Coordinates of C-alpha atoms and ligand atoms in Angstrom, one line a residue:
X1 CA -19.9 12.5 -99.1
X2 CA -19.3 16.0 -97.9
X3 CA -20.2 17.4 -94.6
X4 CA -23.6 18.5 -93.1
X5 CA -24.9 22.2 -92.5
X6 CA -25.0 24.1 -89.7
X7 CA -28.1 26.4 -89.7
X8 CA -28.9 28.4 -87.1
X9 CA -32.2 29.8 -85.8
X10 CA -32.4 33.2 -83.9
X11 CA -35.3 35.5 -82.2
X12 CA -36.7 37.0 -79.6
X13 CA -38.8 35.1 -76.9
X14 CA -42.2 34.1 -78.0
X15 CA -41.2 34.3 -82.3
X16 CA -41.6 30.6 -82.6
X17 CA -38.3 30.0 -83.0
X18 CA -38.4 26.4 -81.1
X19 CA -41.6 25.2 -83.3
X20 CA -39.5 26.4 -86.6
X21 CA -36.4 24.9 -85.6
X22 CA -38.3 21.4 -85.3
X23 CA -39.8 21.5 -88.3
X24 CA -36.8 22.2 -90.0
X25 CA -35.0 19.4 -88.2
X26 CA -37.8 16.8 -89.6
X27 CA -37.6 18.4 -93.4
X28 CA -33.5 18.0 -93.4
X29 CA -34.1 14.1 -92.5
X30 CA -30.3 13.4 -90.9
X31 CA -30.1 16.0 -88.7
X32 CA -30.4 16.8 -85.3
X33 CA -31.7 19.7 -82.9
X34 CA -29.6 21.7 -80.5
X35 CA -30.8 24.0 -77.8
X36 CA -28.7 26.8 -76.4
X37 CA -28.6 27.1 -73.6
X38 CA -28.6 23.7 -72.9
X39 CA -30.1 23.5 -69.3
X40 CA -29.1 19.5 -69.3
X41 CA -25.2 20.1 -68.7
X42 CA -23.6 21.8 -65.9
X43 CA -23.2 24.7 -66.6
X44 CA -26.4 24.9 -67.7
X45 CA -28.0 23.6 -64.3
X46 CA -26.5 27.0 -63.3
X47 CA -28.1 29.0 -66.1
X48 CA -31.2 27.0 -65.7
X49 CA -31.0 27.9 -62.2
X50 CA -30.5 32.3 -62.9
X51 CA -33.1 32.2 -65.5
X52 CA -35.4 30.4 -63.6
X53 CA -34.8 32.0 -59.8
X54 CA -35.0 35.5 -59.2
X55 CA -33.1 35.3 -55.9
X56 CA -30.1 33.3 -57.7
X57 CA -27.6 36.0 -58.1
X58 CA -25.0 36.4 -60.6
X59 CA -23.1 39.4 -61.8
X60 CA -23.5 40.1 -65.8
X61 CA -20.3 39.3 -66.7
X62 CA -20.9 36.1 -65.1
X63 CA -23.8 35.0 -66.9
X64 CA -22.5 35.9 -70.0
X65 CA -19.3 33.8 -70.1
X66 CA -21.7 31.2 -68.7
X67 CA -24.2 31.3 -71.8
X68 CA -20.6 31.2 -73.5
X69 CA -19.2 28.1 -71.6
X70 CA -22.3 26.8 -72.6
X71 CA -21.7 26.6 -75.9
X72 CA -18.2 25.3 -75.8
X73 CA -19.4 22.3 -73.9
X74 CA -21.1 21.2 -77.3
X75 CA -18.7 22.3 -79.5
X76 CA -17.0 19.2 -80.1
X77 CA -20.0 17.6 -80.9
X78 CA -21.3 20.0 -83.5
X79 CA -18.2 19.9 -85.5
X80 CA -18.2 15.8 -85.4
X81 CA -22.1 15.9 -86.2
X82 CA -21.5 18.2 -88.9
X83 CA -18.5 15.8 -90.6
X84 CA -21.1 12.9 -89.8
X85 CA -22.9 14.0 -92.9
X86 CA -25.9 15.3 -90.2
X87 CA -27.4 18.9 -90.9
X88 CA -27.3 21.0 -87.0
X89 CA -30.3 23.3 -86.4
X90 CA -29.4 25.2 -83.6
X91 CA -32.1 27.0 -81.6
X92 CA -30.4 30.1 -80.8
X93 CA -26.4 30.7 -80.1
X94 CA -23.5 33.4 -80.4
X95 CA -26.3 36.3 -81.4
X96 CA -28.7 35.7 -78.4
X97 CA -25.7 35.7 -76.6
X98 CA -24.6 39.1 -77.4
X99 CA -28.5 40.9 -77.8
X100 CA -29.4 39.9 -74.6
X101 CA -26.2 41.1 -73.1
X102 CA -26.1 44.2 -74.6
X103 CA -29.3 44.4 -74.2
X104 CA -29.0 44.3 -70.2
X105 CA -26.5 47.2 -70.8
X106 CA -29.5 49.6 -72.1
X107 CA -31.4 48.5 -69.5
X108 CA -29.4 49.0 -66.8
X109 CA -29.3 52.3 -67.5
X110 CA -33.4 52.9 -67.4
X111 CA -35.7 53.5 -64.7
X112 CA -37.2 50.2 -64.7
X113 CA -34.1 48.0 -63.7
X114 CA -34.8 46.6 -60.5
X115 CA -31.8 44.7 -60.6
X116 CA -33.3 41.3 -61.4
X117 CA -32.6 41.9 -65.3
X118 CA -29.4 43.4 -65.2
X119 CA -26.7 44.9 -62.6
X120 CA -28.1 48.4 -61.1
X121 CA -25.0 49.6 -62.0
X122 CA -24.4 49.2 -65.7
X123 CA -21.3 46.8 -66.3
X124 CA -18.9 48.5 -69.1
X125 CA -18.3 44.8 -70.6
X126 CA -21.7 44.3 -71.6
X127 CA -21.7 47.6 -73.8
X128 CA -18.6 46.5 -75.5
X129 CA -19.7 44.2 -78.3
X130 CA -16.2 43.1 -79.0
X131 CA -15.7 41.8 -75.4
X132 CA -18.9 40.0 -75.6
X133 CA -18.3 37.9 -78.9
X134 CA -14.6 37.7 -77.7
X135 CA -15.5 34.1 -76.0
X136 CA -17.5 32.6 -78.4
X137 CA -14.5 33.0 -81.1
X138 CA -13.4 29.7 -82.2
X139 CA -16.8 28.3 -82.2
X140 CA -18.3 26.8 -85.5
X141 CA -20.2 29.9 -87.7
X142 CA -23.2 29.0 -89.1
X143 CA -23.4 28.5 -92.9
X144 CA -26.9 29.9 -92.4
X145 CA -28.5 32.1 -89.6
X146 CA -32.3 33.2 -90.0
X147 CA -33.6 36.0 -87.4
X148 CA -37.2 35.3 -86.7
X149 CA -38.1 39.1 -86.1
X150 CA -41.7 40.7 -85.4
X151 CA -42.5 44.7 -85.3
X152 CA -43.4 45.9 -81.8
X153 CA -47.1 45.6 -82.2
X154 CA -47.4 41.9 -82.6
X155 CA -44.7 41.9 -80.1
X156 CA -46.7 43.5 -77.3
X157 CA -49.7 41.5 -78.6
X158 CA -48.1 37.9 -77.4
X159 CA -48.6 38.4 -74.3
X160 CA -48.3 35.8 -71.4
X161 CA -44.9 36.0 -71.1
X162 CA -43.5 33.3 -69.2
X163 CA -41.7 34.0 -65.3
X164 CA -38.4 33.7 -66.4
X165 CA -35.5 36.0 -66.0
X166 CA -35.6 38.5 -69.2
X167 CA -39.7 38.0 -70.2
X168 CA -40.5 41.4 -70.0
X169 CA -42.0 43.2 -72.8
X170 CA -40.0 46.5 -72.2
X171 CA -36.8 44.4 -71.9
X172 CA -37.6 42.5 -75.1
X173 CA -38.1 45.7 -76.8
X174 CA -34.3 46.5 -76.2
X175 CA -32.9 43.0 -77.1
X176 CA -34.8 43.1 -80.2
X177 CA -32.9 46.4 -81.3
X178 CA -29.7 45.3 -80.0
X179 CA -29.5 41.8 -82.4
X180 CA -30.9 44.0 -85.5
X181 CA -27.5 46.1 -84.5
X182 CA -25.3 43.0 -84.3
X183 CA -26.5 40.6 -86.9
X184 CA -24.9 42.7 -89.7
X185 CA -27.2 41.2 -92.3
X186 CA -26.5 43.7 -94.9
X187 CA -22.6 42.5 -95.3
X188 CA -22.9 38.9 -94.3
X189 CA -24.6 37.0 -96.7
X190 CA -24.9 34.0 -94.2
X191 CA -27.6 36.4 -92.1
X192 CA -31.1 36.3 -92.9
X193 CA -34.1 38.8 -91.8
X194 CA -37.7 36.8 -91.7
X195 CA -40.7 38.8 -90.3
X196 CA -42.5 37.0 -88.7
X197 CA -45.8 39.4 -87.6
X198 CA -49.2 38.4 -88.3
X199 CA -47.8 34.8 -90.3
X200 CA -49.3 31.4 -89.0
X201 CA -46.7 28.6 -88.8
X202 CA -47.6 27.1 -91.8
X203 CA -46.3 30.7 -93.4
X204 CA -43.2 30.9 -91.3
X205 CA -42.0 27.8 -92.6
X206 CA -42.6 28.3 -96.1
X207 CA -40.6 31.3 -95.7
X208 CA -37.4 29.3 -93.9
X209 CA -37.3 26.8 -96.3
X210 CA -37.7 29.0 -99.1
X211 CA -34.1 30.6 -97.5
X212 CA -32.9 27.3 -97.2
X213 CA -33.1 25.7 -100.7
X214 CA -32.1 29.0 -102.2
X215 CA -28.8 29.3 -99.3
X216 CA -28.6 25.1 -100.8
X217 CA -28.0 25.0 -97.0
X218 CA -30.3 21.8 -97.2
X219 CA -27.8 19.6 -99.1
X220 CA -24.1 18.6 -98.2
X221 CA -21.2 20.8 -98.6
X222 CA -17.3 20.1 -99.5
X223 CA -16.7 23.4 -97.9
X224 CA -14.9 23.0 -94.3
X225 CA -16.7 24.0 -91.5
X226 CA -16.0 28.1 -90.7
X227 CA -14.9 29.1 -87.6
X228 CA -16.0 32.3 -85.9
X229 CA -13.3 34.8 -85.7
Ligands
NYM301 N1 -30.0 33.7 -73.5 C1 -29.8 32.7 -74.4 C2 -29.0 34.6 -73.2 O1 -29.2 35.5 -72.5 N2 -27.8 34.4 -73.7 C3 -27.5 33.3 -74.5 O2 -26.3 33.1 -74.9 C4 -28.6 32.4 -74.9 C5 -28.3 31.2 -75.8 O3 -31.8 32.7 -72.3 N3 -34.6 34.6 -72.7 C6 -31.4 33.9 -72.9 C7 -32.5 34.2 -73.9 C8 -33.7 33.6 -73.3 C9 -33.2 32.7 -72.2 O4 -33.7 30.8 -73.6 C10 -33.7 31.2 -72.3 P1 -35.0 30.0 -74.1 O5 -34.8 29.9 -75.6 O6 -36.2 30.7 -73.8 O7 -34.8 28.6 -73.4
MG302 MG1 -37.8 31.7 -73.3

């Protein structure tokens, strides 16, 4: 028996991304659902804690080796899930990571920035994507990675965004450019593009698993489990 796939799901806030990433979960059978970050562990009591309190400061670079720490702390058990023969949906990972990050960097620089979002003064880091992916090298790369994406109307149409740190329209509007600049979907053939806008769930999945069974992500692999580098 060969090993399980990883298969990664990525978006912006409000894409549906969580609902997806379940239903994919219960179509694979043996699999199992991880959530980055994972607030349960502690370091991510400490990112719950930033994205959840305004007042809680950290400084950028800070948050971002945190979201990367973050992932580390579950590395171990991805890689013996995967050789387990279970399939891992992962509900975002390296690529939010980066977007939101570089994301902050644009941000920083416009009128808007209060300072909760990003650092008034724009850290150099988070404009330097190779510094940003340099902690998450190592990791597992997903065989597969969709990006749940939606155009700018429907985006500024699901509204009721939530109180957290980084539910901002105008912000998502910059992290949404900054992963279409870093997922390099046109080389790697592991990165996926599905639009989302003006689909029902029912429509959203059929397009995932459509990806999936073509990718053959959705059966066991002899292949050995890639590592980001
Ligand atoms: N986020 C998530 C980051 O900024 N960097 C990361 O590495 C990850 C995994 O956390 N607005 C941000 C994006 C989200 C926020 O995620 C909380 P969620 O999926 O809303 O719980
Ligand atoms: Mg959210």
């Amino acid at each position: 028996m060969g090993r399980g796939q990883l298969i990664l799901i990525e978006g912006l806030d409000r894409s549906g991304k969580s609902t997806q990433s379940a239903i994919l979960a219960e179509k694979l059978g043996k699999s199992k659902l991880l959530k980055f970050p994972d607030r349960s562990t502690s370091v991510g009591k400490i990112i719950n804690e930033y994205l959840t309190n305004s007042s809680f400061q950290l400084s950028d670079q800070t948050a971002h080796l945190l979201f990367s720490a973050n992932r580390w702390e579950l590395n171990n058990e991805i890689i013996e899930l995967l050789n387990d023969g279970y399939f891992v949906i992962l509900d975002r990972y390296i690529y939010s990571g980066i977007a939101y990050s570089l994301a902050k960097y644009e941000y920083s620089k416009t009128a808007n920035n209060s300072g909760v979002i990003a650092s008034t003064t724009a850290s150099e880091q988070m404009g330097d994507v190779e510094w940003l992916y340099g902690p998450d090298k190592g990791l597992p790369k997903p065989d597969l990675t969709l990006f749940l994406t939606l155009d700018l109307v429907e985006l500024g149409k699901r509204k009721g965004w939530g109180n957290e740190r980084y539910e901002l329209e105008e912000f998502q509007k910059i992290v949404k450019s900054s992963f279409l600049r870093i997922l390099n979907h046109e080389e790697d053939e592991t990165v996926e593009l599905v639009d989302v806008s003006g689909k029902n769930i029912e429509e959203v999945t059929a397009l995932i698993w459509e990806v999936v069974e073509e990718k053959k992500v959705n059966q066991t692999t002899e292949r050995q489990i890639e590592k980001l580098s």
